[in-house]
Short mmCIF file of C-alpha atoms in Angstrom, two decimals:
data_model
loop_
_atom_site.label_atom_id
_atom_site.label_comp_id
_atom_site.label_asym_id
_atom_site.label_seq_id
_atom_site.Cartn_x
_atom_site.Cartn_y
_atom_site.Cartn_z
CA UNK K 13 19.44 -21.74 14.87
CA UNK K 14 21.17 -24.21 12.63
CA UNK K 15 24.22 -23.55 10.50
CA UNK K 16 22.52 -22.26 7.38
CA UNK K 17 25.01 -22.40 4.60
CA UNK K 18 27.92 -24.27 3.21
CA UNK K 19 30.58 -23.59 0.63
CA UNK K 20 31.76 -20.13 -0.26
CA UNK K 21 28.85 -18.40 1.45
CA UNK K 22 29.51 -19.89 4.90
CA UNK K 23 30.45 -17.33 7.54
CA UNK K 24 29.59 -14.28 5.41
CA UNK K 25 26.58 -12.18 6.33
CA UNK K 26 25.94 -10.39 3.03
CA UNK K 27 25.31 -13.35 0.77
CA UNK K 28 22.91 -13.14 -2.19
CA UNK K 29 20.04 -14.70 -0.23
CA UNK K 30 20.24 -12.05 2.51
CA UNK K 31 20.46 -9.28 -0.09
CA UNK K 32 17.33 -10.61 -1.82
CA UNK K 33 15.38 -10.70 1.48
CA UNK K 34 16.45 -7.13 2.30
CA UNK K 35 15.41 -6.10 -1.23
CA UNK K 36 11.95 -7.58 -0.64
CA UNK K 37 11.40 -5.25 2.32
CA UNK K 38 12.84 -2.40 0.25
CA UNK K 39 10.13 -2.97 -2.35
CA UNK K 40 7.46 -3.27 0.36
CA UNK K 41 8.69 -0.04 1.91
CA UNK K 42 8.86 1.82 -1.38
CA UNK K 43 5.31 0.81 -2.23
CA UNK K 44 4.00 1.68 1.24
CA UNK K 45 5.84 4.96 1.80
CA UNK K 46 5.90 6.47 -1.69
CA UNK K 47 2.38 7.80 -1.06
CA UNK K 48 3.87 10.19 1.52
CA UNK K 49 6.17 11.70 -1.11
CA UNK K 50 3.56 11.93 -3.88
CA UNK K 51 0.54 12.74 -1.73
CA UNK K 52 -0.03 16.19 -3.31
CA UNK K 53 0.30 14.68 -6.82
CA UNK K 54 -2.30 11.97 -6.06
CA UNK K 55 -4.65 14.54 -4.53
CA UNK K 56 -4.34 16.82 -7.56
CA UNK K 57 -4.51 14.01 -10.11
CA UNK K 58 -7.63 12.39 -8.64
CA UNK K 59 -9.18 15.72 -7.58
CA UNK K 60 -9.42 14.93 -3.87
CA UNK K 61 -8.13 16.83 -0.83
CA UNK K 62 -4.71 16.13 0.68
CA UNK K 63 -6.46 14.88 3.83
CA UNK K 64 -8.45 12.39 1.71
CA UNK K 65 -5.28 11.29 -0.07
CA UNK K 66 -3.59 11.01 3.33
CA UNK K 67 -6.28 8.53 4.34
CA UNK K 68 -4.61 6.08 1.94
CA UNK K 69 -1.86 5.78 4.57
CA UNK K 70 -4.22 5.26 7.51
CA UNK K 71 -6.50 2.80 5.70
CA UNK K 72 -3.49 0.87 4.37
CA UNK K 73 -2.35 0.38 7.96
CA UNK K 74 -5.84 -0.53 9.21
CA UNK K 75 -5.89 -3.45 6.76
CA UNK K 76 -2.20 -4.30 7.18
CA UNK K 77 -2.49 -4.73 10.96
CA UNK K 78 -5.15 -7.50 11.19
CA UNK K 79 -4.08 -9.27 7.98
CA UNK K 80 -0.48 -9.64 9.19
CA UNK K 81 -1.02 -12.04 12.13
CA UNK K 82 -3.82 -13.91 10.35
CA UNK K 83 -1.79 -14.34 7.19
CA UNK K 84 1.35 -15.31 9.11
CA UNK K 85 -0.42 -17.95 11.20
CA UNK K 86 -2.08 -19.35 8.08
CA UNK K 87 1.15 -19.31 6.06
CA UNK K 88 2.82 -21.51 8.67
CA UNK K 89 0.62 -24.39 7.47
CA UNK K 90 1.83 -24.29 3.84
CA UNK K 91 5.16 -24.73 1.97
CA UNK K 92 7.13 -21.59 2.72
CA UNK K 93 8.68 -20.83 -0.69
CA UNK K 94 5.47 -21.33 -2.68
CA UNK K 95 3.54 -19.20 -0.17
CA UNK K 96 6.18 -16.47 -0.32
CA UNK K 97 6.08 -16.31 -4.12
CA UNK K 98 2.26 -16.31 -4.17
CA UNK K 99 2.17 -13.39 -1.73
CA UNK K 100 4.68 -11.51 -3.90
CA UNK K 101 2.36 -12.14 -6.86
CA UNK K 102 -0.51 -10.46 -5.01
CA UNK K 103 1.80 -7.56 -4.11
CA UNK K 104 2.73 -7.14 -7.78
CA UNK K 105 -0.93 -7.26 -8.86
CA UNK K 106 -1.81 -4.55 -6.36
CA UNK K 107 0.88 -2.21 -7.67
CA UNK K 108 -0.17 -2.81 -11.28
CA UNK K 109 -3.72 -1.90 -10.25
CA UNK K 110 -2.37 1.35 -8.74
CA UNK K 111 -0.95 2.21 -12.17
CA UNK K 112 -4.30 1.60 -13.86
CA UNK K 113 -6.62 3.06 -11.18
CA UNK K 114 -9.01 5.54 -12.87
CA UNK K 115 -10.25 7.08 -9.61
CA UNK K 116 -9.71 7.25 -5.84
CA UNK K 117 -11.91 4.23 -4.89
CA UNK K 118 -10.02 1.92 -7.26
CA UNK K 119 -6.68 3.24 -6.01
CA UNK K 120 -7.86 2.60 -2.45
CA UNK K 121 -8.78 -1.01 -3.32
CA UNK K 122 -5.33 -1.49 -4.88
CA UNK K 123 -3.60 -0.12 -1.80
CA UNK K 124 -5.64 -2.37 0.49
CA UNK K 125 -4.75 -5.40 -1.66
CA UNK K 126 -1.07 -4.57 -1.17
CA UNK K 127 -1.64 -4.04 2.56
CA UNK K 128 -3.28 -7.45 2.93
CA UNK K 129 -0.04 -9.30 2.08
CA UNK K 130 2.80 -6.92 3.00
CA UNK K 131 3.00 -7.77 6.70
CA UNK K 132 2.93 -11.51 6.06
CA UNK K 133 5.76 -11.09 3.54
CA UNK K 134 7.88 -9.42 6.25
CA UNK K 135 7.07 -12.20 8.73
CA UNK K 136 7.96 -14.96 6.28
CA UNK K 137 11.20 -13.11 5.45
CA UNK K 138 12.17 -13.35 9.12
CA UNK K 139 11.68 -17.14 9.13
CA UNK K 140 14.44 -17.52 6.50
CA UNK K 141 17.04 -16.39 9.06
CA UNK K 142 18.16 -19.90 10.18
CA UNK K 143 18.59 -20.94 6.54
CA UNK K 144 20.47 -17.97 5.12
CA UNK K 145 22.71 -16.75 7.97
CA UNK K 146 24.26 -17.79 11.30
CA UNK K 147 23.00 -17.37 14.86
CA UNK K 148 25.71 -14.80 15.66
CA UNK K 149 24.20 -12.56 12.96
CA UNK K 150 20.63 -12.86 14.30
CA UNK K 151 20.06 -9.26 15.38
CA UNK K 152 22.05 -8.00 12.40
CA UNK K 153 19.75 -9.95 10.07
CA UNK K 154 16.64 -8.56 11.81
CA UNK K 155 18.01 -5.01 11.62
CA UNK K 156 18.91 -5.29 7.92
CA UNK K 157 15.59 -6.83 6.92
CA UNK K 158 13.83 -3.94 8.64
CA UNK K 159 16.36 -1.53 7.14
CA UNK K 160 14.90 -2.33 3.72
CA UNK K 161 12.08 0.02 4.70
CA UNK K 162 14.55 2.74 5.63
CA UNK K 163 16.53 2.28 2.43
CA UNK K 164 13.21 2.73 0.66
CA UNK K 165 12.87 6.06 2.48
CA UNK K 166 16.38 7.09 1.44
CA UNK K 167 16.24 5.93 -2.18
CA UNK K 168 12.78 4.64 -3.10
CA UNK K 169 10.56 7.48 -1.88
CA UNK K 170 12.71 10.32 -3.31
CA UNK K 171 13.06 8.45 -6.63
CA UNK K 172 9.32 7.81 -6.64
CA UNK K 173 8.71 11.50 -5.89
CA UNK K 174 11.03 12.56 -8.72
CA UNK K 175 9.42 10.11 -11.15
CA UNK K 176 5.95 11.41 -10.16
CA UNK K 177 7.05 15.01 -10.73
CA UNK K 178 8.53 14.14 -14.14
CA UNK K 179 6.05 11.59 -15.51
CA UNK K 180 3.00 11.62 -13.20
CA UNK K 181 2.25 9.72 -10.01
CA UNK K 182 1.20 6.53 -11.86
CA UNK K 183 4.74 6.18 -13.18
CA UNK K 184 5.97 5.70 -9.60
CA UNK K 185 3.83 2.59 -9.23
CA UNK K 186 4.85 1.41 -12.71
CA UNK K 187 8.50 1.54 -11.59
CA UNK K 188 7.67 -0.45 -8.45
CA UNK K 189 5.84 -3.05 -10.55
CA UNK K 190 8.76 -3.53 -12.94
CA UNK K 191 11.31 -3.84 -10.13
CA UNK K 192 9.07 -6.30 -8.27
CA UNK K 193 8.77 -8.56 -11.33
CA UNK K 194 12.58 -8.58 -11.69
CA UNK K 195 13.01 -9.34 -7.99
CA UNK K 196 10.59 -12.27 -8.16
CA UNK K 197 12.66 -13.83 -10.93
CA UNK K 198 15.76 -13.59 -8.72
CA UNK K 199 13.89 -14.97 -5.70
CA UNK K 200 12.91 -18.04 -7.72
CA UNK K 201 16.60 -18.75 -8.33
CA UNK K 202 18.30 -18.10 -4.97
CA UNK K 203 15.89 -18.67 -2.06
CA UNK K 204 15.87 -22.06 -0.25
CA UNK K 205 12.89 -24.34 -0.83
CA UNK K 206 12.81 -26.05 2.59
CA UNK K 207 9.91 -25.37 4.99
CA UNK K 208 9.31 -25.30 8.74
CA UNK K 209 5.56 -26.08 8.97
CA UNK K 210 3.70 -25.38 12.22
CA UNK K 211 2.80 -28.47 14.23
CA UNK K 212 -0.10 -26.90 16.13
CA UNK K 213 -3.53 -25.79 14.96
CA UNK K 214 -4.27 -22.37 13.49
CA UNK K 215 -6.18 -21.03 16.50
CA UNK K 216 -3.78 -22.45 19.09
CA UNK K 217 -1.01 -20.25 17.67
CA UNK K 218 -2.91 -17.20 18.93
CA UNK K 219 -2.35 -18.20 22.57
CA UNK K 220 0.77 -16.10 22.12
CA UNK K 221 -1.38 -12.99 22.52
CA UNK K 222 -2.28 -13.94 26.11
CA UNK K 223 1.36 -13.60 27.19
CA UNK K 224 1.72 -10.36 29.15
CA UNK K 225 5.21 -9.76 27.75
CA UNK K 226 3.85 -9.91 24.21
CA UNK K 227 0.96 -7.59 25.08
CA UNK K 228 3.27 -4.92 26.52
CA UNK K 229 5.72 -5.30 23.64
CA UNK K 230 2.90 -4.76 21.15
CA UNK K 231 1.65 -1.72 23.07
CA UNK K 232 5.16 -0.26 23.16
CA UNK K 233 5.55 -0.46 19.38
CA UNK K 234 2.00 0.76 18.69
CA UNK K 235 2.55 3.92 20.72
CA UNK K 236 6.05 4.49 19.34
CA UNK K 237 4.87 4.19 15.73
CA UNK K 238 1.80 6.38 16.38
CA UNK K 239 4.08 9.08 17.79
CA UNK K 240 6.01 9.21 14.52
CA UNK K 241 3.13 8.85 12.09
CA UNK K 242 1.05 11.67 13.51
CA UNK K 243 3.50 13.95 11.68
CA UNK K 244 5.22 11.62 9.17
CA UNK K 245 2.07 11.18 7.05
CA UNK K 246 2.23 14.93 6.40
CA UNK K 247 6.02 15.19 6.15
CA UNK K 248 5.93 16.78 2.68
CA UNK K 249 3.39 19.50 3.65
CA UNK K 250 5.33 20.15 6.89
CA UNK K 251 8.56 20.71 4.98
CA UNK K 252 6.78 22.84 2.36
CA UNK K 253 4.38 24.90 4.47
CA UNK K 254 5.83 24.98 8.02
CA UNK K 255 9.58 24.99 7.44
CA UNK K 256 9.45 26.69 4.04
CA UNK K 257 11.48 24.18 2.02
CA UNK K 258 11.15 25.15 -1.68
CA UNK K 259 9.24 22.62 -3.79
CA UNK K 260 12.35 21.77 -5.82
CA UNK K 261 14.22 20.69 -2.67
CA UNK K 262 11.49 18.47 -1.19
CA UNK K 263 13.07 15.34 -2.69
CA UNK K 264 16.42 16.23 -1.10
CA UNK K 265 14.65 16.72 2.21
CA UNK K 266 13.08 13.27 1.91
CA UNK K 267 16.52 11.76 1.18
CA UNK K 268 17.99 13.38 4.31
CA UNK K 269 15.06 12.19 6.41
CA UNK K 270 15.40 8.71 4.92
CA UNK K 271 19.12 8.61 5.81
CA UNK K 272 18.18 9.41 9.41
CA UNK K 273 15.65 6.55 9.33
CA UNK K 274 18.24 4.15 7.90
CA UNK K 275 20.64 5.03 10.71
CA UNK K 276 17.76 4.47 13.13
CA UNK K 277 17.14 0.92 11.88
CA UNK K 278 20.80 -0.11 11.81
CA UNK K 279 21.62 1.42 15.21
CA UNK K 280 18.47 -0.25 16.52
CA UNK K 281 20.21 -3.56 15.70
CA UNK K 282 23.06 -2.60 18.02
CA UNK K 283 20.59 -1.70 20.79
CA UNK K 284 18.96 -5.12 20.36
CA UNK K 285 22.28 -6.81 21.22
CA UNK K 286 21.95 -5.51 24.78
CA UNK K 287 20.46 -8.69 26.23
CA UNK K 288 17.83 -11.24 25.25
CA UNK K 289 14.06 -11.38 25.44
CA UNK K 290 12.41 -8.35 27.05
CA UNK K 291 15.59 -6.60 28.17
CA UNK K 292 16.60 -4.73 24.96
CA UNK K 293 13.18 -3.07 24.63
CA UNK K 294 13.24 -1.83 28.23
CA UNK K 295 16.28 0.29 27.34
CA UNK K 296 14.08 2.33 24.98
CA UNK K 297 12.40 4.35 27.76
CA UNK K 298 14.76 7.39 27.63
CA UNK K 299 14.60 7.31 23.82
CA UNK K 300 10.81 7.72 23.87
CA UNK K 301 11.18 10.54 26.40
CA UNK K 302 13.60 12.42 24.13
CA UNK K 303 11.29 11.80 21.17
CA UNK K 304 8.40 13.41 23.10
CA UNK K 305 10.48 16.54 23.72
CA UNK K 306 11.43 16.83 20.03
CA UNK K 307 7.81 16.37 18.97
CA UNK K 308 6.68 19.19 21.24
CA UNK K 309 9.40 21.47 19.85
CA UNK K 310 8.23 20.69 16.30
CA UNK K 311 5.26 23.01 16.97
CA UNK K 312 7.71 25.95 16.78
CA UNK K 313 9.48 24.81 13.59
CA UNK K 314 8.05 27.66 11.52
CA UNK K 315 9.67 30.24 13.83
CA UNK K 316 13.22 28.95 13.24
CA UNK K 317 13.26 26.93 10.00
CA UNK K 318 16.85 25.69 10.46
CA UNK K 319 15.93 24.31 13.89
CA UNK K 320 12.85 22.73 12.31
CA UNK K 321 15.03 20.88 9.79
CA UNK K 322 17.28 19.60 12.58
CA UNK K 323 14.23 18.46 14.55
CA UNK K 324 12.95 16.46 11.58
CA UNK K 325 16.36 14.78 11.24
CA UNK K 326 16.35 13.94 14.96
CA UNK K 327 12.82 12.53 14.71
CA UNK K 328 13.91 10.38 11.76
CA UNK K 329 16.75 9.02 13.92
CA UNK K 330 14.21 8.03 16.60
CA UNK K 331 11.68 6.50 14.20
CA UNK K 332 12.82 2.86 14.03
CA UNK K 333 15.13 2.43 17.02
CA UNK K 334 12.72 -0.03 18.69
CA UNK K 335 12.29 -2.35 15.69
CA UNK K 336 15.04 -4.90 16.29
CA UNK K 337 14.56 -4.87 20.09
CA UNK K 338 10.84 -5.56 19.79
CA UNK K 339 11.44 -8.32 17.22
CA UNK K 340 13.93 -9.94 19.63
CA UNK K 341 11.29 -9.83 22.36
CA UNK K 342 8.61 -11.45 20.19
CA UNK K 343 10.87 -14.17 18.80
CA UNK K 344 12.60 -15.02 22.09
CA UNK K 345 9.33 -15.24 24.01
CA UNK K 346 7.89 -17.46 21.25
CA UNK K 347 10.91 -19.78 21.14
CA UNK K 348 10.90 -20.03 24.95
CA UNK K 349 7.19 -20.32 25.74
CA UNK K 350 5.22 -20.72 22.49
CA UNK K 351 7.40 -22.68 19.99
CA UNK K 352 4.48 -23.45 17.69
CA UNK K 353 3.78 -19.74 17.18
CA UNK K 354 7.12 -18.60 15.76
CA UNK K 355 5.64 -17.52 12.39
CA UNK K 356 2.99 -15.53 14.20
CA UNK K 357 5.60 -13.99 16.51
CA UNK K 358 7.65 -12.96 13.48
CA UNK K 359 4.66 -10.92 12.27
CA UNK K 360 4.03 -8.98 15.47
CA UNK K 361 6.41 -6.10 14.87
CA UNK K 362 4.86 -5.37 11.47
CA UNK K 363 1.37 -5.75 12.94
CA UNK K 364 2.12 -3.49 15.92
CA UNK K 365 3.89 -0.85 13.87
CA UNK K 366 1.02 -0.64 11.39
CA UNK K 367 -1.60 -0.37 14.13
CA UNK K 368 0.49 2.57 15.29
CA UNK K 369 0.64 3.94 11.73
CA UNK K 370 -3.15 3.65 11.44
CA UNK K 371 -3.77 5.42 14.75
CA UNK K 372 -1.11 8.06 14.20
CA UNK K 373 -2.19 8.81 10.63
CA UNK K 374 -5.86 9.02 11.61
CA UNK K 375 -5.11 11.34 14.53
CA UNK K 376 -2.77 13.36 12.32
CA UNK K 377 -5.51 13.79 9.73
CA UNK K 378 -7.99 15.02 12.34
CA UNK K 379 -5.44 17.36 13.95
CA UNK K 380 -4.34 18.77 10.59
CA UNK K 381 -7.95 19.32 9.52
CA UNK K 382 -9.03 20.95 12.79
CA UNK K 383 -5.93 22.72 14.11
CA UNK K 384 -3.28 22.75 11.37
CA UNK K 385 0.14 21.23 10.76
CA UNK K 386 1.79 23.01 13.71
CA UNK K 387 -0.14 20.87 16.22
CA UNK K 388 0.91 17.50 14.84
CA UNK K 389 4.10 17.32 16.94
CA UNK K 390 2.49 17.90 20.36
CA UNK K 391 -0.18 15.27 19.67
CA UNK K 392 2.56 12.86 18.62
CA UNK K 393 4.33 13.55 21.93
CA UNK K 394 1.32 12.16 23.80
CA UNK K 395 1.87 8.80 22.11
CA UNK K 396 5.60 8.90 22.86
CA UNK K 397 4.81 9.35 26.56
CA UNK K 398 2.42 6.40 26.38
CA UNK K 399 5.33 4.36 24.96
CA UNK K 400 7.36 5.39 28.00
CA UNK K 401 4.60 3.94 30.20
CA UNK K 402 4.44 0.63 28.30
CA UNK K 403 8.23 0.28 28.46
CA UNK K 404 8.19 0.92 32.20
CA UNK K 405 5.61 -1.86 32.72
CA UNK K 406 7.92 -4.28 30.86
CA UNK K 407 10.81 -3.90 33.30
CA UNK K 408 9.60 -6.47 35.89
CA UNK K 409 9.71 -9.14 33.17
CA UNK K 410 13.40 -8.73 32.32
CA UNK K 411 14.78 -11.46 34.60
CA UNK K 412 12.32 -14.29 33.79
CA UNK K 413 12.86 -13.97 30.03
CA UNK K 414 16.51 -13.07 30.07
CA UNK K 415 17.66 -16.02 32.14
#
């Protein structure tokens, strides 16, 4: 990476540009995750079941996953700043439509519009790294950009839940829309205008997917995310119905869970410093094993509510530990073997995670409908064990990439 800055900002990590990029992912995270906190309100307001409302999470991810690599590869052909602002405009329009949606189908269309650009926005955010910070802060930058989603869990989702309880669920999306418009004004002032256009064709960028290291890295994140989202989609009902958290304390519970997720993202940045390329992700194998045990124990949360609360905190601490390590894998492999596919590589963590969200949410919906909330944890554990398998298969590739 090149030296990105000069003047007073040189050498400092938390400059205004970095803060703006982290705030972008905060807004993306708040918009994506607030549905989890206000799921009962949406279901009641639109007169649909909680399982139907929960499908907003799964369908969001089903659109997010394919649009992320396609949008990222396409965006590499156009001026970066203009593309970034245009994508933010679509994101804003989607949230405004959420405010105005008269029924469930229109709300679904609005959510899918947001999903179509969110992953590409994360990928483009990653490409600003050489221009806004230094190489020694690489993994820290990755961790903090991803931490925007966790900060959204800590602050955005509970605030959105409180706003929905006080003023109705549409007010949550109105707040997101107002904050997004303000953020776009700041982006127009502080973000660099230079671009790094791809020098290879659109389709040739996708050769990246034939790299075995990329395939296993994607599988690892898919299974890890699915393990969490089998239960996370129904986090509010689990706290309310299984653990017995009173309705008035649900927002506090979401804040505590969000703090655990924030720790997960930031500590994940430290784990990603343990080597280059494939190596950091291979160290995640015992983490996935411990996650599987906690998920199985979640089935007994209703028997000992205090233990159930502690289990949810532990699961929040596991939720994003792989993020920075997987992003290091994708970017290092791309820089080493597929230099024309860096934009696409930057999108793979978001793509993989949302495939996992889609699978986990869909499985969670079926399990909840057929067996009840208590069975969500054990089914999530199956995915965690599959992540252990994918991580194990990565180990032979450590030396070739890490050299």
